[in-house]
Amino acid sequence: MTLQRKLDRAAALAAIASVVGAKYATADEAALAPHLVEPRGLWRGRAAILVRPGTTDEVARVVSLCRDAGLAIVPQGGNTSLCGNAVPYEDFDGVIVATDRLDRVREVDVANNTITVEAGCILADLQRVAAEHDRLFPLSLGAEGSCRIGGNLSTNAGGVAVLRYGNARELMLGLEVVLPDGRVWNGLRALRKDNTGYALRHLFVGAEGTLGIITAAALKLFPLPRERVTALAALPDAAAAVALLGRLQTAVGDAVTGYEIMSRIGVAMCLRHIPGSVDPFPAPHPQYQLIELSGQRADGSLRAGLEEALAAAHADGLVRDAVIADSLAQAGAFWRLRETIPEAQKFEGGSIKHDVAVPVSRVAAFIRRATEAVEAALPGVRVVAFGHVGDGNIHFNLSQPVAGWTTAAFLAEWERMNRIVHDLAEGMGGTFSAEHGIGRLKRGELVRYRSAVEVDLMRALKAAIDPAGLMNPGKIL
Ligand SMILES: Cc1cc2nc3c(=O)[nH]c(=O)nc-3n(C[C@H](O)[C@H](O)[C@H](O)COP(=O)(O)OP(=O)(O)OC[C@H]3O[C@@H](n4cnc5c(N)ncnc54)[C@H](O)[C@@H]3O)c2cc1C
């Protein structure tokens, strides 16, 4: 659908800059540069201007001017997303709306266990504010020092505590959104029960900025845990990880908060490249399981339950060795091993990355079958599989063979490897995209793996809410 432009482009850009004030609008190449490139350097786009509105009203006025001039918009939070959704295309000539100045905490309602914040709040700041009120905001991921809650919601971020608390969608109760026509929808209801027709708020979660700009969110809080126990177990294989999870859940219930698997090759890469990394056990093991339990009792019962479950698993051959962290520093070292695997992989040449999920019961079979398939298709490829096994979400990364391949030649295999890994995940009742989203990277995969009915519905929603196609064009669909 084409809409008649009511405003000339140059006049609109000048008016947009004056809405936020000259200090918060820039077309300067150097100032724009970090906002145009995706974190892994996969894409570098362009934009006419970047604006940093400070209020919802300013966002609404900017969007209205864009609508009138037919200027497209890319909303941007921390620009940490890994599928190319936060940066514009190479031929983009519209506006980046950065949310960093929308960073106020509007309300903490301890009795209601909710916090209402603006979209530009950095995730780590939000966690800190919650903790100051003796509450937990449980979303936690490697980029939490720079990603912003609007971006977390727009990608429906997962992270390391989904097993216990759910992903961003499950933590969200209400939203305030500037729609593509410039109207503000105030759906900031901090309610756990609100059955009033279509749950509009859920449309904007995971929408990657294609349906509007989230300006604020009402989010769930939880009691701040009094006890945390972190352990690392050495396992014979991934099947043992799944079996051990079941035993731990039987022993300590939903106290199992984090459950992250790492294969030896990933740990070895950390030991080679990440200063300060320490081999956790005297001998190497095929798999390592990072376990985090948390609870309210602070009487040592969680640690006791964990020790008992690990001892029984050891006796049954599921666990080869295990260590329970005695200090925050030791727990931090276990987590650093897990979180620095992607960083360590960069030193090993090209990586082809997959962010897939299957039912937890099929994780071990998936890792085994996918490993066999890619090794047969590309001899020498090194499988670095790690991640949120408790959610069935595996980052099935491939590092280039040690010899015989240039990085460029290896990366040219991306499509072929995708087909093997994604076909298998989908065929096992899983998904090709677990937590990072579609963006620019996986648009083709969405059409390939989702039914025509599903894609039609998505297109119909997009057309109904953003008929001129101005919001984050070319992303998802
Ligand atoms: C080291 C590292 C670890 C990571 N670990 C995880 C992980 O464990 N789990 C996980 O899910 N992701 C992870 N990610 C990916 C990334 O951090 C998340 O996708 C994060 O939620 C993005 O937030 P952001 O503020 O950086 O958003 P951006 O990257 O700026 O934007 C992401 C998308 O949201 C849109 N957007 C941003 N703000 C708004 C808004 N206010 N309104 C509407 N649309 C908006 C953008 O247009 C874009 O489409 C990781 C990334 C890194 C670099």
XYZ file of C-alpha atoms and ligand atoms in Angstrom:
530
model
C 0.000 0.000 0.000
C 1.436 3.408 -0.862
C 0.523 6.386 1.231
C 0.680 9.883 -0.081
C 3.551 11.825 1.444
C 2.384 14.923 3.268
C 5.844 16.189 4.079
C 8.996 16.747 2.088
C 11.953 14.580 3.245
C 14.388 17.378 4.055
C 11.752 19.313 5.971
C 10.803 16.158 7.849
C 14.412 15.407 8.847
C 14.835 18.963 10.129
C 11.556 18.742 12.053
C 12.527 15.366 13.512
C 15.832 16.794 14.735
C 14.045 19.718 16.329
C 11.658 17.384 18.212
C 14.556 15.826 20.134
C 16.838 18.866 20.050
C 20.066 19.279 18.074
C 22.112 17.638 20.826
C 20.235 14.379 20.425
C 20.088 14.154 16.623
C 23.016 13.392 14.385
C 23.821 12.746 10.774
C 27.554 12.802 11.462
C 29.320 9.804 9.935
C 31.555 9.054 12.936
C 28.700 9.380 15.435
C 26.451 7.168 13.311
C 29.108 4.507 12.661
C 28.623 2.290 15.768
C 24.861 2.260 15.176
C 25.221 1.006 11.619
C 27.242 -2.130 12.213
C 26.034 -5.410 13.647
C 28.079 -6.737 16.650
C 29.782 -9.479 14.638
C 30.472 -7.127 11.742
C 28.251 -9.185 9.417
C 26.391 -6.130 8.089
C 27.065 -2.414 7.819
C 24.123 -0.186 6.894
C 23.335 3.494 6.347
C 20.897 6.013 7.794
C 19.988 9.628 7.150
C 19.859 10.507 10.815
C 19.917 9.021 14.298
C 17.696 10.493 16.991
C 17.621 9.865 20.722
C 14.203 10.862 22.055
C 13.904 11.424 25.786
C 10.165 10.853 26.251
C 7.332 8.781 24.815
C 5.814 11.973 23.462
C 9.019 12.748 21.547
C 9.033 9.215 20.108
C 5.405 9.687 18.999
C 6.180 13.019 17.333
C 9.225 11.576 15.547
C 7.199 8.611 14.298
C 4.351 10.879 13.124
C 6.796 12.974 11.100
C 8.315 9.817 9.606
C 4.839 8.632 8.664
C 4.036 11.931 6.979
C 7.284 11.919 5.008
C 7.320 8.175 4.251
C 10.604 7.789 6.130
C 11.390 4.317 7.449
C 12.491 3.716 11.044
C 14.898 1.289 12.680
C 14.413 1.156 16.466
C 17.647 0.430 18.302
C 18.409 -0.528 21.894
C 21.880 -1.774 22.816
C 22.559 -3.105 19.295
C 23.703 -6.442 20.722
C 21.314 -8.603 18.763
C 22.888 -11.381 16.724
C 20.641 -11.704 13.669
C 21.011 -8.319 11.990
C 17.700 -6.854 13.122
C 18.957 -3.717 14.877
C 20.976 -2.223 12.019
C 19.566 -0.734 8.832
C 20.199 -2.056 5.333
C 22.963 -0.708 3.070
C 20.477 1.404 1.066
C 18.437 2.662 4.035
C 17.829 6.383 4.049
C 15.535 6.696 7.044
C 15.822 7.264 10.759
C 17.393 5.236 13.574
C 15.455 5.789 16.775
C 17.795 4.958 19.666
C 16.131 4.348 23.010
C 19.058 5.024 25.360
C 17.545 8.212 26.822
C 14.275 6.460 27.673
C 15.866 5.014 30.772
C 13.648 5.941 33.699
C 12.265 3.543 36.263
C 8.653 4.675 36.473
C 7.504 2.533 39.367
C 8.591 -0.311 41.617
C 5.558 -1.923 43.258
C 7.039 -4.371 45.742
C 3.692 -5.652 46.999
C 2.584 -6.302 43.413
C 5.987 -7.765 42.525
C 6.274 -5.537 39.475
C 8.534 -2.885 38.038
C 7.561 -0.438 35.306
C 10.482 0.869 33.297
C 11.186 2.690 30.084
C 12.465 0.755 27.103
C 16.009 2.087 27.180
C 16.850 0.753 30.650
C 19.977 -1.377 30.504
C 19.149 -4.895 31.637
C 21.859 -4.944 34.345
C 20.542 -1.631 35.766
C 17.057 -3.076 35.934
C 18.367 -6.131 37.794
C 20.205 -3.812 40.220
C 17.144 -1.654 40.918
C 15.089 -4.774 41.571
C 17.758 -6.069 43.985
C 17.741 -2.741 45.842
C 14.095 -3.536 46.588
C 14.955 -7.079 47.664
C 13.490 -8.400 44.448
C 14.844 -10.306 41.451
C 14.375 -9.433 37.799
C 15.519 -12.795 36.462
C 16.274 -12.130 32.785
C 20.027 -12.643 32.520
C 22.282 -12.991 29.503
C 25.843 -12.349 28.375
C 25.062 -8.909 26.932
C 23.199 -7.653 30.033
C 25.656 -4.809 30.619
C 24.659 -3.135 27.353
C 21.385 -4.588 26.024
C 18.196 -2.667 26.858
C 14.861 -3.990 27.995
C 13.041 -2.759 24.853
C 15.497 -4.815 22.792
C 15.131 -7.795 25.135
C 11.364 -7.717 24.707
C 11.536 -7.099 20.973
C 13.706 -10.200 20.548
C 11.898 -12.158 23.277
C 15.319 -12.772 24.789
C 15.981 -15.989 26.663
C 19.254 -16.313 28.548
C 20.359 -18.432 31.453
C 17.326 -18.515 33.768
C 14.521 -19.423 31.344
C 14.227 -22.878 32.862
C 12.928 -21.371 36.102
C 11.439 -17.994 35.150
C 10.671 -18.087 31.428
C 11.852 -15.829 28.632
C 11.213 -12.087 28.206
C 7.633 -12.661 27.047
C 6.775 -14.523 30.225
C 8.239 -11.741 32.356
C 6.164 -9.024 30.683
C 2.736 -7.936 31.947
C 2.091 -4.771 29.968
C 3.562 -2.432 27.372
C 3.438 1.125 26.164
C 4.037 1.294 22.418
C 4.272 4.034 19.813
C 2.475 2.635 16.788
C 3.672 3.200 13.210
C 1.002 5.904 12.726
C 2.348 7.859 15.709
C -0.416 6.977 18.174
C 0.589 5.857 21.651
C -0.987 2.643 22.892
C -0.904 2.557 26.675
C -1.182 -1.074 27.663
C 0.939 -0.673 30.781
C -1.277 -2.755 33.029
C 0.738 -4.505 35.728
C -1.824 -7.280 36.122
C -1.471 -11.017 36.261
C -5.118 -11.443 35.293
C -6.523 -9.332 32.465
C -8.713 -11.205 30.013
C -9.880 -8.372 27.798
C -9.871 -9.661 24.252
C -6.770 -10.106 22.130
C -3.536 -9.965 24.137
C -2.128 -7.121 22.048
C 1.004 -6.791 24.168
C 2.240 -10.147 22.968
C 2.255 -8.972 19.352
C 5.106 -6.581 20.076
C 7.257 -9.115 21.938
C 9.572 -10.825 19.475
C 8.408 -8.446 16.723
C 11.958 -7.076 16.370
C 10.745 -3.509 15.990
C 8.615 -4.259 12.921
C 5.266 -3.289 14.472
C 6.058 -0.252 16.610
C 8.441 1.168 19.183
C 8.100 -0.125 22.733
C 8.597 2.845 25.045
C 7.887 1.252 28.438
C 7.083 -2.092 30.023
C 5.521 -3.459 33.190
C 7.550 -6.484 34.260
C 7.335 -9.244 36.851
C 9.602 -9.349 39.879
C 10.370 -12.293 42.144
C 11.733 -12.689 45.667
C 15.490 -12.225 45.712
C 16.970 -15.680 46.370
C 18.670 -16.094 49.756
C 20.789 -19.033 48.678
C 22.554 -19.826 45.433
C 24.540 -22.962 44.781
C 26.636 -23.296 41.657
C 28.268 -26.524 40.565
C 30.118 -27.951 37.615
C 29.729 -31.636 36.770
C 31.850 -33.654 34.363
C 29.705 -35.982 32.266
C 30.292 -38.828 29.836
C 27.862 -37.445 27.247
C 24.893 -35.137 26.599
C 22.396 -37.912 27.413
C 23.734 -37.845 30.985
C 23.011 -34.101 31.125
C 19.336 -34.664 30.339
C 19.062 -37.564 32.784
C 20.773 -35.538 35.517
C 18.368 -32.623 34.991
C 15.410 -34.899 35.675
C 17.033 -36.183 38.865
C 17.859 -32.686 40.088
C 14.313 -31.496 39.447
C 12.989 -34.453 41.400
C 15.403 -33.664 44.244
C 15.080 -29.880 44.513
C 12.079 -28.953 42.341
C 12.137 -25.636 40.543
C 15.226 -24.529 42.465
C 17.110 -25.577 39.316
C 17.566 -22.112 37.867
C 20.372 -22.480 35.333
C 21.471 -25.574 33.442
C 24.117 -25.007 30.790
C 26.031 -27.639 28.861
C 29.542 -27.198 27.417
C 31.455 -29.736 25.376
C 35.171 -30.297 25.969
C 36.152 -28.597 22.746
C 34.481 -25.347 23.869
C 36.138 -25.493 27.287
C 39.495 -26.249 25.654
C 39.098 -23.195 23.386
C 38.512 -21.035 26.495
C 41.601 -22.493 28.162
C 43.647 -21.686 25.041
C 42.415 -18.164 24.437
C 40.695 -16.590 27.444
C 43.179 -15.345 30.043
C 42.430 -16.598 33.538
C 40.459 -19.668 32.409
C 41.164 -22.725 34.532
C 40.570 -26.369 33.665
C 37.927 -27.318 36.243
C 38.991 -30.942 36.732
C 42.371 -32.736 36.767
C 41.429 -34.738 33.654
C 39.424 -33.696 30.580
C 35.826 -34.946 30.144
C 33.524 -35.074 27.096
C 30.838 -32.772 28.551
C 30.565 -30.277 31.397
C 27.305 -29.310 33.044
C 26.990 -25.971 34.787
C 24.244 -26.186 37.397
C 22.780 -23.322 39.352
C 20.209 -23.752 42.098
C 18.580 -20.896 43.955
C 16.046 -20.696 46.759
C 14.770 -18.815 49.769
C 15.739 -20.905 52.773
C 19.456 -20.167 53.185
C 19.798 -23.134 55.524
C 22.147 -25.180 53.373
C 19.375 -27.511 52.242
C 19.897 -26.753 48.561
C 23.580 -27.560 48.765
C 22.791 -30.748 50.677
C 20.171 -31.765 48.087
C 22.614 -31.110 45.270
C 25.411 -33.073 46.933
C 23.100 -36.008 47.449
C 21.798 -35.965 43.870
C 25.315 -35.656 42.420
C 26.613 -38.483 44.594
C 23.799 -40.777 43.472
C 24.366 -39.803 39.832
C 28.086 -40.490 40.260
C 27.344 -43.925 41.654
C 25.128 -44.616 38.627
C 27.755 -43.484 36.122
C 25.910 -40.343 35.017
C 28.470 -38.033 36.605
C 32.211 -38.606 36.388
C 33.290 -35.823 38.697
C 31.741 -32.711 40.203
C 32.681 -29.617 42.118
C 30.363 -27.320 44.045
C 31.618 -23.727 44.145
C 32.827 -22.669 47.585
C 32.913 -18.975 46.798
C 31.307 -16.396 44.561
C 34.651 -16.173 42.747
C 34.613 -19.880 41.941
C 30.980 -19.721 40.811
C 31.916 -16.716 38.658
C 34.765 -18.689 37.100
C 32.358 -21.500 36.114
C 30.006 -18.986 34.501
C 32.888 -17.234 32.739
C 33.869 -20.507 31.098
C 30.352 -20.845 29.734
C 29.992 -17.236 28.665
C 33.360 -16.885 26.961
C 32.994 -19.841 24.599
C 31.778 -17.613 21.701
C 34.677 -15.220 22.354
C 37.194 -18.083 22.404
C 35.748 -19.465 19.166
C 36.705 -16.274 17.359
C 40.403 -17.213 17.751
C 39.803 -20.525 15.995
C 38.849 -19.144 12.568
C 35.397 -18.908 11.040
C 32.282 -19.995 12.925
C 28.955 -21.054 11.473
C 26.375 -20.574 14.206
C 23.024 -22.183 14.862
C 20.581 -21.252 17.605
C 18.213 -24.217 17.625
C 15.864 -25.863 20.118
C 14.318 -29.304 20.389
C 12.290 -30.837 23.203
C 14.649 -31.407 26.156
C 14.095 -35.160 25.856
C 15.632 -35.043 22.353
C 18.627 -32.795 23.022
C 21.157 -35.621 23.290
C 19.906 -37.348 20.141
C 19.932 -34.025 18.307
C 23.540 -33.247 19.276
C 24.644 -36.754 18.294
C 22.807 -36.837 14.964
C 23.680 -33.277 13.989
C 27.347 -33.867 14.836
C 27.461 -37.032 12.722
C 25.734 -35.285 9.825
C 27.930 -32.185 9.685
C 31.119 -34.205 10.189
C 30.141 -36.439 7.274
C 29.295 -33.443 5.081
C 32.381 -31.418 5.961
C 35.220 -33.612 7.241
C 37.339 -31.897 9.890
C 34.610 -29.452 10.971
C 34.726 -28.902 14.749
C 31.353 -28.961 16.511
C 31.189 -26.576 19.472
C 27.773 -27.289 20.982
C 26.849 -25.513 24.186
C 24.002 -23.702 25.837
C 20.711 -23.801 27.591
C 20.111 -27.547 27.627
C 17.469 -27.136 30.317
C 15.344 -25.267 27.753
C 16.249 -27.598 24.890
C 18.146 -24.659 23.326
C 21.560 -25.516 21.914
C 23.991 -23.137 20.265
C 25.236 -25.649 17.728
C 28.280 -23.772 16.478
C 30.776 -25.045 13.949
C 34.412 -23.987 13.897
C 36.388 -24.313 10.704
C 38.687 -27.341 10.339
C 42.191 -26.873 11.767
C 43.827 -27.280 8.353
C 42.946 -27.076 4.684
C 40.281 -24.383 4.770
C 40.355 -20.613 4.477
C 37.821 -18.772 6.629
C 36.072 -17.484 3.510
C 35.760 -20.973 2.016
C 34.418 -22.317 5.295
C 31.867 -19.519 5.706
C 30.687 -20.176 2.144
C 29.377 -23.472 3.557
C 26.937 -21.618 5.858
C 23.834 -22.386 3.794
C 24.721 -26.054 3.354
C 25.364 -26.468 7.091
C 22.148 -24.577 7.908
C 20.173 -26.991 5.829
C 21.583 -30.028 7.629
C 21.222 -28.595 11.139
C 17.894 -26.801 10.683
C 16.276 -29.713 8.805
C 17.255 -32.002 11.648
C 16.047 -29.662 14.423
C 12.735 -29.049 12.656
C 12.368 -32.763 11.895
C 12.790 -33.563 15.590
C 9.917 -31.272 16.587
C 12.233 -28.329 17.210
C 12.922 -24.911 15.763
C 15.662 -23.298 13.687
C 15.448 -20.134 15.816
C 15.275 -20.519 19.592
C 16.155 -17.202 21.147
C 17.994 -14.782 18.871
C 15.167 -14.106 16.438
C 14.874 -13.827 12.669
C 16.124 -10.344 11.752
C 17.883 -10.321 8.451
C 19.819 -13.539 8.981
C 16.962 -16.046 9.002
C 14.224 -14.501 6.849
C 14.589 -17.242 4.255
C 14.440 -19.907 6.951
C 11.170 -18.504 8.295
C 9.467 -18.929 4.935
C 11.051 -22.332 4.434
C 10.094 -23.851 7.782
C 6.851 -22.154 8.765
C 3.611 -23.021 7.009
C 2.062 -20.740 4.388
C -0.793 -20.162 6.823
C 1.583 -18.985 9.553
C 3.541 -16.688 7.230
C 0.277 -15.286 5.766
C -0.977 -14.475 9.249
C 2.282 -12.697 10.048
C 2.080 -10.698 6.807
C -1.547 -9.789 7.524
C -0.637 -8.532 10.996
C 2.251 -6.504 9.631
C 0.035 -4.981 6.937
C -2.715 -4.143 9.436
C -0.440 -2.430 11.945
C 2.192 -0.960 9.620
C 0.462 -0.564 6.235
C 3.212 1.629 4.784
C 5.936 -0.823 5.863
C 7.950 1.859 7.626
C 8.944 -0.064 10.765
C 12.296 -1.834 10.506
C 11.845 -2.741 6.835
C 13.220 -6.034 5.569
C 13.402 -7.667 8.989
C 11.554 -10.910 9.836
C 9.384 -10.816 6.678
C 27.533 -11.750 24.418
C 26.094 -11.895 24.024
C 25.306 -12.826 24.670
C 23.964 -12.971 24.323
N 23.234 -13.920 24.968
C 21.934 -14.044 24.659
C 21.139 -15.020 25.334
O 21.611 -15.787 26.160
N 19.832 -15.077 25.024
C 19.266 -14.248 24.086
O 18.059 -14.341 23.851
N 20.007 -13.339 23.410
C 21.320 -13.217 23.677
N 22.071 -12.308 22.993
C 21.454 -11.475 21.949
C 21.040 -10.067 22.406
O 21.750 -9.651 23.531
C 19.580 -10.019 22.701
O 18.893 -10.252 21.510
C 19.099 -8.705 23.328
O 17.828 -8.975 23.846
C 19.009 -7.530 22.384
O 18.811 -6.319 23.133
P 19.346 -4.927 22.576
O 18.912 -3.833 23.471
O 20.785 -4.985 22.283
O 18.504 -4.810 21.227
P 19.006 -4.377 19.797
O 20.073 -5.289 19.331
O 19.303 -2.936 19.759
O 17.671 -4.637 18.964
C 17.172 -5.916 18.768
C 15.858 -5.825 17.982
O 14.884 -5.175 18.768
C 14.427 -3.976 18.136
N 14.255 -3.006 19.205
C 15.162 -2.567 20.109
N 14.574 -1.750 20.985
C 13.271 -1.655 20.625
C 12.138 -0.965 21.139
N 12.238 -0.201 22.211
N 10.957 -1.114 20.515
C 10.823 -1.904 19.422
N 11.859 -2.569 18.887
C 13.067 -2.445 19.488
C 15.492 -3.632 17.110
O 14.940 -2.925 16.028
C 15.952 -5.009 16.704
O 15.055 -5.537 15.772
C 23.409 -12.153 23.303
C 24.208 -11.215 22.649
C 25.530 -11.079 22.999
C 26.358 -10.040 22.272
